[in-house]
PDB file of C-alpha atoms and ligand atoms in Angstrom:
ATOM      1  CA  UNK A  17      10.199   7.275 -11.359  1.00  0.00           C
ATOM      2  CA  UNK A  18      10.003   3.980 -13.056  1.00  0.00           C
ATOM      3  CA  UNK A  19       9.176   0.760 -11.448  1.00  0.00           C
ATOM      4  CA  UNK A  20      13.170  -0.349 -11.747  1.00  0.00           C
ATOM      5  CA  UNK A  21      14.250   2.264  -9.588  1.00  0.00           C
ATOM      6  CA  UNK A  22      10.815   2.840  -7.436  1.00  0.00           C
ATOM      7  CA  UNK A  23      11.752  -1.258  -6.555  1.00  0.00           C
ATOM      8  CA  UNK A  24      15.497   0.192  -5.750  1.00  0.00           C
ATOM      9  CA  UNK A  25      14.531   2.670  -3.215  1.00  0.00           C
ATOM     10  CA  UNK A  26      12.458   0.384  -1.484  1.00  0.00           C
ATOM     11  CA  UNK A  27      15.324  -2.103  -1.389  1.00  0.00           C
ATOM     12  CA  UNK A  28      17.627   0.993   0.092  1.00  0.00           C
ATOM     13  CA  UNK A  29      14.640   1.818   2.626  1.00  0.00           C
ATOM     14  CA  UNK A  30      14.061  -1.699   3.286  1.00  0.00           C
ATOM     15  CA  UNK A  31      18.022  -2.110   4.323  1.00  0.00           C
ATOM     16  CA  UNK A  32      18.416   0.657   6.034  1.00  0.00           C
ATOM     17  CA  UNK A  33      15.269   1.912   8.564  1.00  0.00           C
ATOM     18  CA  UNK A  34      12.737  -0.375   7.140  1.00  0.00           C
ATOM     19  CA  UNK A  35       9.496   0.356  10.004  1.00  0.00           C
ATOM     20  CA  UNK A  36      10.541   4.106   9.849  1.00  0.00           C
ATOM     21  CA  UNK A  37       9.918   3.662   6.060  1.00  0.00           C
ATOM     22  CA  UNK A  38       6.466   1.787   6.171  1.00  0.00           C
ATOM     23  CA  UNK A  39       5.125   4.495   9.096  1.00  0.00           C
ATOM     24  CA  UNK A  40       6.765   7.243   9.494  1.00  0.00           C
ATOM     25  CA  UNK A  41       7.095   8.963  12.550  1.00  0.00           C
ATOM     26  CA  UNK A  42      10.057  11.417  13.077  1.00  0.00           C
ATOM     27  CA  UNK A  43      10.484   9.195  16.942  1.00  0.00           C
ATOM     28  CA  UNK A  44      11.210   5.995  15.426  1.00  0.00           C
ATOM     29  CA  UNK A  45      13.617   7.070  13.000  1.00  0.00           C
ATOM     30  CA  UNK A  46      16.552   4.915  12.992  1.00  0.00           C
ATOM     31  CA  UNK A  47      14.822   1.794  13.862  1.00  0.00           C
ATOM     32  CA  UNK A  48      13.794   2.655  17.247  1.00  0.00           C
ATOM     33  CA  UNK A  49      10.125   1.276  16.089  1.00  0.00           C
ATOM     34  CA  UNK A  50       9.688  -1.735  18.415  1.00  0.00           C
ATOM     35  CA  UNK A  51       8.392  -4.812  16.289  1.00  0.00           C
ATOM     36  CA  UNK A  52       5.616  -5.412  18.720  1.00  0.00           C
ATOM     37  CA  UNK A  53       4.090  -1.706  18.829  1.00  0.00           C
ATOM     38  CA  UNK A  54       4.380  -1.650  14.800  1.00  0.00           C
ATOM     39  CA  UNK A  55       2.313  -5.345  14.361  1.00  0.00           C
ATOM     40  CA  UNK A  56      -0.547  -3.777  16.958  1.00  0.00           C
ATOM     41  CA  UNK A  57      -1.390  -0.830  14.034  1.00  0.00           C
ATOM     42  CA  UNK A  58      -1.586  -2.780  11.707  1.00  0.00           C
ATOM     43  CA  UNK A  59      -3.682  -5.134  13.682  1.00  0.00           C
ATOM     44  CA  UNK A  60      -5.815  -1.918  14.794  1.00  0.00           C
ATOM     45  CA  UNK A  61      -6.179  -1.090  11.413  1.00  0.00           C
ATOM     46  CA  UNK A  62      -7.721  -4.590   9.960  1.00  0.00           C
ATOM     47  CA  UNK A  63      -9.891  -4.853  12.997  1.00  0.00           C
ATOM     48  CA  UNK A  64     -11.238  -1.480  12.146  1.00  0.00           C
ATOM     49  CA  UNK A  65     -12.002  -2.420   8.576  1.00  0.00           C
ATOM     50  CA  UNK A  66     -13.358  -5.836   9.425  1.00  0.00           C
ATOM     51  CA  UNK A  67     -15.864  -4.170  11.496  1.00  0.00           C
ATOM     52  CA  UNK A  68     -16.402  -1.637   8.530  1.00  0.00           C
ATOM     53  CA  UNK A  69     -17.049  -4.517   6.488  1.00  0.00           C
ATOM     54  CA  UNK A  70     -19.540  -6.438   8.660  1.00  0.00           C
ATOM     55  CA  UNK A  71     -21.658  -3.075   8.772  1.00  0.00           C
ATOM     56  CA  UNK A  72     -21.901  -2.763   5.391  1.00  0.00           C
ATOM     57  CA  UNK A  73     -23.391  -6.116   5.416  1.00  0.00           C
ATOM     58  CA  UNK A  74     -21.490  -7.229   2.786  1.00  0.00           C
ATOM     59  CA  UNK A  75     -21.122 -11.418   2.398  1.00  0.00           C
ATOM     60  CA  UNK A  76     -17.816 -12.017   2.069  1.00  0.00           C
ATOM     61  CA  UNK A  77     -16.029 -15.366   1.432  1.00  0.00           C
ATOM     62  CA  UNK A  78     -13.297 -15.402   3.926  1.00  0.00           C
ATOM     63  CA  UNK A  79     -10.963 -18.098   1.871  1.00  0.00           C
ATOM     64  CA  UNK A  80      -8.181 -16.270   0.493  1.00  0.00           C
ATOM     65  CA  UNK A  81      -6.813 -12.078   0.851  1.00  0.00           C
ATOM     66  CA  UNK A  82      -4.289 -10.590  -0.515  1.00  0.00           C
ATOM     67  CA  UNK A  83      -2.388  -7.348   0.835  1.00  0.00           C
ATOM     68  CA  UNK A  84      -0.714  -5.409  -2.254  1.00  0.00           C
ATOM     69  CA  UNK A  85       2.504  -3.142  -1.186  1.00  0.00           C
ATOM     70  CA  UNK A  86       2.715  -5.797   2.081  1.00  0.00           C
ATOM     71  CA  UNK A  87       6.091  -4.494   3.212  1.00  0.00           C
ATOM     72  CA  UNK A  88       6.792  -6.737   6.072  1.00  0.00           C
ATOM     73  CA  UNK A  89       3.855  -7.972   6.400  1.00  0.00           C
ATOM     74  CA  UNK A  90       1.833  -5.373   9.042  1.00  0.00           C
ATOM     75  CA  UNK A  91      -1.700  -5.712   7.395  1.00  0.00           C
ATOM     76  CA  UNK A  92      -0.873  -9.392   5.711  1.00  0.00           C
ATOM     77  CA  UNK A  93      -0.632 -10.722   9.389  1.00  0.00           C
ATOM     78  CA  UNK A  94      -3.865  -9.099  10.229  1.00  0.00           C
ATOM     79  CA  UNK A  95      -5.713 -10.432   7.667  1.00  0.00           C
ATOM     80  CA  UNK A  96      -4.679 -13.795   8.552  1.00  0.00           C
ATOM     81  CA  UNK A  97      -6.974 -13.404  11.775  1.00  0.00           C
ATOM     82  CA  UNK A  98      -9.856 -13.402   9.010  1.00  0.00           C
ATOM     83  CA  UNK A  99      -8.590 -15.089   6.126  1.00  0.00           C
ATOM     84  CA  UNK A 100      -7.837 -18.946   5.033  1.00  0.00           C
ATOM     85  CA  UNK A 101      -4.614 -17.803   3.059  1.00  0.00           C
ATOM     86  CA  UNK A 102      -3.006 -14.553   2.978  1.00  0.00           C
ATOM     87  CA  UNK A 103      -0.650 -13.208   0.721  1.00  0.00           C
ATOM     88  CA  UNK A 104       1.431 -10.589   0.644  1.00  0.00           C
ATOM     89  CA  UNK A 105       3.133  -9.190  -2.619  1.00  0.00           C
ATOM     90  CA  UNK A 106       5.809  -6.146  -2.310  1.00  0.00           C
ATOM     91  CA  UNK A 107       8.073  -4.906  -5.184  1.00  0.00           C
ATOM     92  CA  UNK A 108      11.488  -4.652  -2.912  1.00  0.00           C
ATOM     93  CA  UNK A 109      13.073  -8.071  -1.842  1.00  0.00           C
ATOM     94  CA  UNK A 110      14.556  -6.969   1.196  1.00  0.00           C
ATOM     95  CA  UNK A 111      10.934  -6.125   2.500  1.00  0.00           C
ATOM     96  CA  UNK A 112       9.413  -9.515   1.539  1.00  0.00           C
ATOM     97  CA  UNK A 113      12.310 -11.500   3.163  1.00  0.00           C
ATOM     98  CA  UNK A 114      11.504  -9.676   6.680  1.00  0.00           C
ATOM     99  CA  UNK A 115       7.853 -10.297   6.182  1.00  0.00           C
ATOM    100  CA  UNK A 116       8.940 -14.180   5.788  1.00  0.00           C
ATOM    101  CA  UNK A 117      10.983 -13.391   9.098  1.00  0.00           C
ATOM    102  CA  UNK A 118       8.657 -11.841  10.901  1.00  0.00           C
ATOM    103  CA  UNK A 119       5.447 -13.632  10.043  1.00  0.00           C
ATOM    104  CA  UNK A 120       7.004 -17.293  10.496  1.00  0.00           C
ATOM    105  CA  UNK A 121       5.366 -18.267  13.287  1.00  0.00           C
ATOM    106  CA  UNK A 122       1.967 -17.893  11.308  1.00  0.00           C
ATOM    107  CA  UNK A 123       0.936 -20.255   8.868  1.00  0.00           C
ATOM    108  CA  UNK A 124      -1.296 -18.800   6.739  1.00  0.00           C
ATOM    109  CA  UNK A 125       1.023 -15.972   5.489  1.00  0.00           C
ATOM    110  CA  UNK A 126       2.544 -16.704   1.920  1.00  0.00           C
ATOM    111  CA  UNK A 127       4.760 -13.313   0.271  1.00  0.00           C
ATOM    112  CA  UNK A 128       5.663 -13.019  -3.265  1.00  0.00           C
ATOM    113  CA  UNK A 129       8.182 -10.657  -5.105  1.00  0.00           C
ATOM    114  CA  UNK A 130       6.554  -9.145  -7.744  1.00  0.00           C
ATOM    115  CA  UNK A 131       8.467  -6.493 -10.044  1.00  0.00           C
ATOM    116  CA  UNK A 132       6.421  -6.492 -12.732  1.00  0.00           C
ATOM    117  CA  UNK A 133       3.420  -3.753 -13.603  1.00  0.00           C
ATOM    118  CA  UNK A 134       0.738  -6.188 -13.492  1.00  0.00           C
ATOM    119  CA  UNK A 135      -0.129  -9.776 -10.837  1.00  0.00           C
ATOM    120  CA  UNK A 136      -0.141 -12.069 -14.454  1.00  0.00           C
ATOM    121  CA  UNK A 137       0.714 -14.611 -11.420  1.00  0.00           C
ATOM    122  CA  UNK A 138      -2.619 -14.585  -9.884  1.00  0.00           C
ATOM    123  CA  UNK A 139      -5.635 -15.839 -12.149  1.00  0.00           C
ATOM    124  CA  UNK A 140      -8.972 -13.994 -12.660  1.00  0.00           C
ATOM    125  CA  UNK A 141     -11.423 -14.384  -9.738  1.00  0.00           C
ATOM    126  CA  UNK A 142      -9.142 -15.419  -7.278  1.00  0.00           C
ATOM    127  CA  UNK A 143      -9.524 -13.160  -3.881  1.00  0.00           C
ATOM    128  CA  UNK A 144     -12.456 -12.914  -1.708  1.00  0.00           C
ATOM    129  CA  UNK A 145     -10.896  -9.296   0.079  1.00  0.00           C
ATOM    130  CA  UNK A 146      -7.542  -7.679  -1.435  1.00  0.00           C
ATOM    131  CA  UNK A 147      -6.302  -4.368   0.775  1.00  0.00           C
ATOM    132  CA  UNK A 148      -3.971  -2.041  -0.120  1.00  0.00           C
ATOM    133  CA  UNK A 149      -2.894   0.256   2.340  1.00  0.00           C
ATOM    134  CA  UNK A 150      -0.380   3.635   1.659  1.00  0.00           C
ATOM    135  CA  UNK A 151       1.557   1.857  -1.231  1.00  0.00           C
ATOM    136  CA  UNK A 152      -0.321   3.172  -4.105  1.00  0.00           C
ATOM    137  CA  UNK A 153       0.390   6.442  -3.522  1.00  0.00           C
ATOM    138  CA  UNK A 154       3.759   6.007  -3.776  1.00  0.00           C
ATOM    139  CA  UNK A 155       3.957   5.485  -7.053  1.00  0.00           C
ATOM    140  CA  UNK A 156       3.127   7.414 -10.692  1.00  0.00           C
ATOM    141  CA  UNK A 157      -0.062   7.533 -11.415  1.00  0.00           C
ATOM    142  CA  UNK A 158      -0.272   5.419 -14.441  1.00  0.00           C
ATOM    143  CA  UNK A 159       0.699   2.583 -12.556  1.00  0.00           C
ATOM    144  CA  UNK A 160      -1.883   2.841  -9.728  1.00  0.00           C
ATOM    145  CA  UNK A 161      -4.219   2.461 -12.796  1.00  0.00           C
ATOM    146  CA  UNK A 162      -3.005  -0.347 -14.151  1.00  0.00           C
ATOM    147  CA  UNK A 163      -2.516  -2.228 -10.331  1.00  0.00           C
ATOM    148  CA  UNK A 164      -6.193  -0.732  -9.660  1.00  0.00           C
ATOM    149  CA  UNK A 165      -6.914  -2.497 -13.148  1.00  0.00           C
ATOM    150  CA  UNK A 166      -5.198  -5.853 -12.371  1.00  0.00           C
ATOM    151  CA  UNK A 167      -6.701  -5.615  -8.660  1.00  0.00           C
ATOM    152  CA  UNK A 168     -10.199  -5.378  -9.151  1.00  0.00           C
ATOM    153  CA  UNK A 169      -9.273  -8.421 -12.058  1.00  0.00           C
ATOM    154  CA  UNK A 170      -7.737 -11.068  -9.234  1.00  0.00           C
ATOM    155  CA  UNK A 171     -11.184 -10.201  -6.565  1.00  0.00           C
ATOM    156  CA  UNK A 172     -13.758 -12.530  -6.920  1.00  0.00           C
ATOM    157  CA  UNK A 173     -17.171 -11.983  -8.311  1.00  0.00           C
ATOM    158  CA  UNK A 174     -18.116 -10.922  -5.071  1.00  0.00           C
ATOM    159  CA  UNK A 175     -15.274 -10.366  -3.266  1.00  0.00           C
ATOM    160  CA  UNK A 176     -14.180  -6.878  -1.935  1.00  0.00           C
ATOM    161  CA  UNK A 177     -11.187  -4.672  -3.155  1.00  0.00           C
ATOM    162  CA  UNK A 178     -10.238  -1.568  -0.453  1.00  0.00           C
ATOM    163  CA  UNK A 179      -7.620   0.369  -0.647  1.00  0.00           C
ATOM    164  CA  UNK A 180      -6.090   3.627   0.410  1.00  0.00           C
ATOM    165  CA  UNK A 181      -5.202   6.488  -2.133  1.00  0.00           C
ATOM    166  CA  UNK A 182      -4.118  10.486  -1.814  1.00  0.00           C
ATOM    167  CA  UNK A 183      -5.028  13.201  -3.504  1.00  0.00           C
ATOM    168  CA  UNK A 184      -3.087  16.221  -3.822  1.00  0.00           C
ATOM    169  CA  UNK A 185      -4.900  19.741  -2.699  1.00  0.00           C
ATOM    170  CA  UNK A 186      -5.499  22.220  -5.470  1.00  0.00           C
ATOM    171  CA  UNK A 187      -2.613  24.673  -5.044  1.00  0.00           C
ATOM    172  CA  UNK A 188       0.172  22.400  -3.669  1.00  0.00           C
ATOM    173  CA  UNK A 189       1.280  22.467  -6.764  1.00  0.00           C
ATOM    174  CA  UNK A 190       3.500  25.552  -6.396  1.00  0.00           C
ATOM    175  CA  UNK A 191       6.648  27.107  -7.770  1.00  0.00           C
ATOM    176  CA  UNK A 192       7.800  26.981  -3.898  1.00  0.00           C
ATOM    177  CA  UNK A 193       6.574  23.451  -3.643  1.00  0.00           C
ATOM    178  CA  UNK A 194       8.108  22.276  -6.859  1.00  0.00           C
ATOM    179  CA  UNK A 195      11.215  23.624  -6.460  1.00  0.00           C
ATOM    180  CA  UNK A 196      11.533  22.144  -2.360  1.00  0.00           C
ATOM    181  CA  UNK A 197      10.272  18.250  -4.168  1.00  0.00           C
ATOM    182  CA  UNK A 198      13.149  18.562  -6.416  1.00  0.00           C
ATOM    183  CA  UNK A 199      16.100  19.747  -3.928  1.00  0.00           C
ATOM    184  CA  UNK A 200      14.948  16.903  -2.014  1.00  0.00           C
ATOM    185  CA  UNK A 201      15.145  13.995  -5.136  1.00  0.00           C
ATOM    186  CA  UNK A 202      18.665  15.717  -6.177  1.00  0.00           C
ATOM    187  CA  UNK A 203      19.907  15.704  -2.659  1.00  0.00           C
ATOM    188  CA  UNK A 204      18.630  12.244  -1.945  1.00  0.00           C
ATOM    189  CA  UNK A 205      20.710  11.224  -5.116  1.00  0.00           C
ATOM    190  CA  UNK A 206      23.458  12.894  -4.474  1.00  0.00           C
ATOM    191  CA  UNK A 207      24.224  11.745  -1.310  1.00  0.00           C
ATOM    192  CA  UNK A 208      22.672   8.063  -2.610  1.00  0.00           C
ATOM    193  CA  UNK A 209      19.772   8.155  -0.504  1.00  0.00           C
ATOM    194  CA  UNK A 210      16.548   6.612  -1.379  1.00  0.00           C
ATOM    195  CA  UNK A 211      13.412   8.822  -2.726  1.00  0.00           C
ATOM    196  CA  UNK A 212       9.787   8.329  -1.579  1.00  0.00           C
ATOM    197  CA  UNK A 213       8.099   9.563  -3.966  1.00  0.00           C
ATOM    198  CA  UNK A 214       4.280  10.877  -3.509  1.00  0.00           C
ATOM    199  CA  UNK A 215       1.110  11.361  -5.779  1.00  0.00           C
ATOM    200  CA  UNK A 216      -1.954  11.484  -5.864  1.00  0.00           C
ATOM    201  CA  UNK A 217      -5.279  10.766  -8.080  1.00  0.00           C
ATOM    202  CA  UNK A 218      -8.620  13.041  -7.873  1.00  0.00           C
ATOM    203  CA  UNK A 219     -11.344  10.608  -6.225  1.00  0.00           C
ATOM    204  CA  UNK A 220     -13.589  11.362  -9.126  1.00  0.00           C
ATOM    205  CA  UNK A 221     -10.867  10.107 -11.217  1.00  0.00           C
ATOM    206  CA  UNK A 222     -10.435   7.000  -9.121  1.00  0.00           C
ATOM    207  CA  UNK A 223     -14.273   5.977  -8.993  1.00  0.00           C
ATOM    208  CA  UNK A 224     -13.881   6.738 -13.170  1.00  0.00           C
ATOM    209  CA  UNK A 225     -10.763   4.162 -13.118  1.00  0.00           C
ATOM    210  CA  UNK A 226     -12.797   1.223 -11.409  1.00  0.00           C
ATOM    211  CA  UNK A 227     -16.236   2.030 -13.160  1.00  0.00           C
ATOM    212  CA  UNK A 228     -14.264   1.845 -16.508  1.00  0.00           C
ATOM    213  CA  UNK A 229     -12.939  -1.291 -15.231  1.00  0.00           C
ATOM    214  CA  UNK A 230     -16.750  -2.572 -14.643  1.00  0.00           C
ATOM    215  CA  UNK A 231     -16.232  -2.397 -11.273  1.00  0.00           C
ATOM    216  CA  UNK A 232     -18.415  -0.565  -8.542  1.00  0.00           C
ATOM    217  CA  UNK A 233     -17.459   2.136  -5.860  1.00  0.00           C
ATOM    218  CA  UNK A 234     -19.406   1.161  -2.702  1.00  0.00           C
ATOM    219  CA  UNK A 235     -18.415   4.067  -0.075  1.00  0.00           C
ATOM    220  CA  UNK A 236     -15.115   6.167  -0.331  1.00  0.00           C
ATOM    221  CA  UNK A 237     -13.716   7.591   3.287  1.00  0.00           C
ATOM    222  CA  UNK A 238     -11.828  10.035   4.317  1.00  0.00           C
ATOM    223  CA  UNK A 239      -8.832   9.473   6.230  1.00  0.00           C
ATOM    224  CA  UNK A 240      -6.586  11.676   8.258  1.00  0.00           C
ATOM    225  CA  UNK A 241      -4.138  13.700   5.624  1.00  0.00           C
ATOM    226  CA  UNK A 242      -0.861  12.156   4.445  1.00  0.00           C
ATOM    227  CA  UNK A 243       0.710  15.534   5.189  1.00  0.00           C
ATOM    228  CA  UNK A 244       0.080  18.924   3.888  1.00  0.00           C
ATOM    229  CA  UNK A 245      -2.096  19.491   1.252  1.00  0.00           C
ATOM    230  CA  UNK A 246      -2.335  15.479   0.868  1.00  0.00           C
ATOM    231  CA  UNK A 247      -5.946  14.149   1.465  1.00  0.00           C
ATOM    232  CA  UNK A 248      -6.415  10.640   1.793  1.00  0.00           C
ATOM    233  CA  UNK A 249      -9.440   8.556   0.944  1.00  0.00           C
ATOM    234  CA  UNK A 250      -9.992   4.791   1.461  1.00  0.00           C
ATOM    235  CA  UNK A 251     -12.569   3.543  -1.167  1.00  0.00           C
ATOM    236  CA  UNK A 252     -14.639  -0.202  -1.114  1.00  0.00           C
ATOM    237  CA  UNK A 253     -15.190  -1.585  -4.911  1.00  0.00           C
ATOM    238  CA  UNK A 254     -16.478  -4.648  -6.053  1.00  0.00           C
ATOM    239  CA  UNK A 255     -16.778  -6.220  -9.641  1.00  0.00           C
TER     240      UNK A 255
HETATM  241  C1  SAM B 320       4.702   2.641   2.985  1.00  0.00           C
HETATM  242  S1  SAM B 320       5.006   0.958   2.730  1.00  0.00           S
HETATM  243  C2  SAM B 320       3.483   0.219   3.297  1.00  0.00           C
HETATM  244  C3  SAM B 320       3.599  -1.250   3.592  1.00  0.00           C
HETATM  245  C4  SAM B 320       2.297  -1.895   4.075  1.00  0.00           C
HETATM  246  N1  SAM B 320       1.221  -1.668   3.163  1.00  0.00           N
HETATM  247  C5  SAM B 320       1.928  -1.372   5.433  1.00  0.00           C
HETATM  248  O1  SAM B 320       1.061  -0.495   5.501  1.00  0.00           O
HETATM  249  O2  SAM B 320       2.490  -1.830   6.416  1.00  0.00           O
HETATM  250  C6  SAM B 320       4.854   0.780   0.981  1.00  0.00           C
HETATM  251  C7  SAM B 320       5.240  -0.607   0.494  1.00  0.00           C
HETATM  252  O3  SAM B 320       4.845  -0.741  -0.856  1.00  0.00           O
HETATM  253  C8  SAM B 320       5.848  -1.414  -1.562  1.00  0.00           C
HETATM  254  N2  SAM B 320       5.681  -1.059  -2.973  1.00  0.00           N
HETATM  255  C9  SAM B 320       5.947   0.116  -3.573  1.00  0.00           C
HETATM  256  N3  SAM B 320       5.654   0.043  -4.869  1.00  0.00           N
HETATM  257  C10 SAM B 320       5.192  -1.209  -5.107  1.00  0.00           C
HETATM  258  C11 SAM B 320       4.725  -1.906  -6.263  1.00  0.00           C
HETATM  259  N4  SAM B 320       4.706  -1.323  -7.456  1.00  0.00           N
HETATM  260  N5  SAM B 320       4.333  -3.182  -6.133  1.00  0.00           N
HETATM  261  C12 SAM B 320       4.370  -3.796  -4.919  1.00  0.00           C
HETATM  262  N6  SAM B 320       4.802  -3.193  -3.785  1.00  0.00           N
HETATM  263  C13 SAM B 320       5.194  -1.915  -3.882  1.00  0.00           C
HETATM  264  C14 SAM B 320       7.142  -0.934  -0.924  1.00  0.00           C
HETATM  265  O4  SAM B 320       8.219  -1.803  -1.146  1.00  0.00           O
HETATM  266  C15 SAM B 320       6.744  -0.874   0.547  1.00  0.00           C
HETATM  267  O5  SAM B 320       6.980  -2.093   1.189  1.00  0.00           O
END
C-alpha cells in the first residue's frame, strides 16, 4: 500500500470509529470507547516510559517532543505533562482535526498534517524526546526506514528517539495465512472499507537501520504481542 491510499484509510477509519481504530478492542467497536478512559492509556503509557527514562539515567532536555502517527492526540497530550511543546504529526486529516478538538484545552499541543515520506518541515536537531507508538507498523517496510531515517535526523544531539515496532514470527507467513490477509484487503475493498495493513521488521534489522543511520540502540523491550505471531519490541536510540 502506498502512502496515498495508506493516508485514505486512515481518513475512512478516522470518520468512521476513529478510538476503535487507534486501540482496538472488539468492546468498543462502534465508538463505544469513552474519551476519558482512552486519554488515561495513553497517559499510563507516557508515565510508564518517563519513569523508564529517568532509570536509565539518561539527561534529557525537556523543551520540545514530538509524537509521530499522533492520531488524536493520546500520547501527544501525555507528553505535554513533560514537555515545553508537543507536536503531533499524523498522515490522515480527519485524525489531526480531532486531536485539535480534543486537546484544546491544552496549550502546549501543536498537530501537523504531514503526507509526505519524510518531516523536510522539521530542521536537523530539533527534538529533545520523539515517540512513536503502534503507527510504524502499519505501514511497508521501506517507509518505516526512511521515517526511522528522518526521526533519528529531527532528535537532538542528545535527545532520545523510542518507538514501538512488530515483528512477524517465522512461519506466519503461510499459504493459510496469505490467502486469509488477502480475502480480507479484497473484501474490505469491495465493500469500500478501509484496510489496516500490518508488518513487521526483524529487530536485528531495526538496530542495523539506526546504526547505519549513526545512531545508537540503547535497550530494545519486549512488549505484549500485537496478535498472533506478531511480537512487538519498543527500542531507545540516540544519535
Ligand atoms: C493505530 S493509530 C495510533 C495513534 C497514536 N500513536 C496512539 O497510539 O494513540 C496509527 C496512527 O498513525 C497514523 N499514520 C499512519 N501512517 C502514517 C504516516 N505515514 N505518517 C504519519 N501518521 C501515520 C494514522 O493516521 C493513525 O492515526
Amino acid at each position: 500500500m502506498d502512502l496515498r491510499q495508506l493516508a485514505q484509510d486512515w481518513e475512512k477509519f478516522a470518520k468512521t470509529d476513529p478510538l476503535w481504530a487507534i486501540l482496538i478492542n472488539r468492546e468498543r467497536r462502534g465508538n463505544k470507547w469513552r474519551l476519558e478512559d482512552f486519554f488515561k492509556t495513553g497517559l499510563d503509557e507516557v508515565n510508564g516510559i518517563m519513569r523508564e527514562v529517568e532509570s536509565m539515567n539518561l539527561k534529557i532536555g525537556h523543551g520540545r517532543a514530538l509524537d509521530f502517527g499522533c492520531g488524536v492526540g493520546r500520547l501527544t497530550r501525555a507528553l505535554a505533562n513533560y514537555f515545553d511543546e508537543v507536536s503531533g504529526v499524523d498522515i490522515s486529516e480527519s485524525m489531526i482535526r480531532l486531536a485539535e478538538k480534543y486537546n484544546r484545552e491544552i496549550g502546549k499541543c501543536r498537530f501537523y498534517l504531514n503526507q509526505r515520506d519524510d518531516l523536510r518541515f522539521f530542521g536537523d536537531d530539533t527534538f529533545d524526546f520523539v515517540y512513536s507508538s503502534i503507527t510504524l507498523q502499519h505501514m511497508k517496510p521501506h517507509y518505516t526506514t526512511k521515517y526511522l531515517n528522518e526521526l533519528l535526523r529531527i532528535i537532538s544531539p542528545r535527545g532520545l528517539l523510542v518507538f514501538q515496532l512488530a515483528e512477524e514470527q517465522i512461519g506466519l507467513k503461510t499459504l493459510p495465512n496469505r490467502s486469509r490477509m488477502l480475502a480480507y484487503k479484497i473484501r474490505s475493498r469491495l465493500m469500500n472499507r478501509p484496510i489496516m495493513e500490518m508488518h513487521g521488521i526483524r529487530k536485528q534489522s531495526v538496530i542495523s537501520i539506526i546504526s547505519n543511520d549513526g545512531g545508537k540502540t540503547l535497550k530494545v523491550e519486549r512488549l505484549p504481542d500485537q496478535g498472533p505471531g506478531w511480537r512487538s519490541y519498543r527500542y531507545f536510540a540516540t544519535k
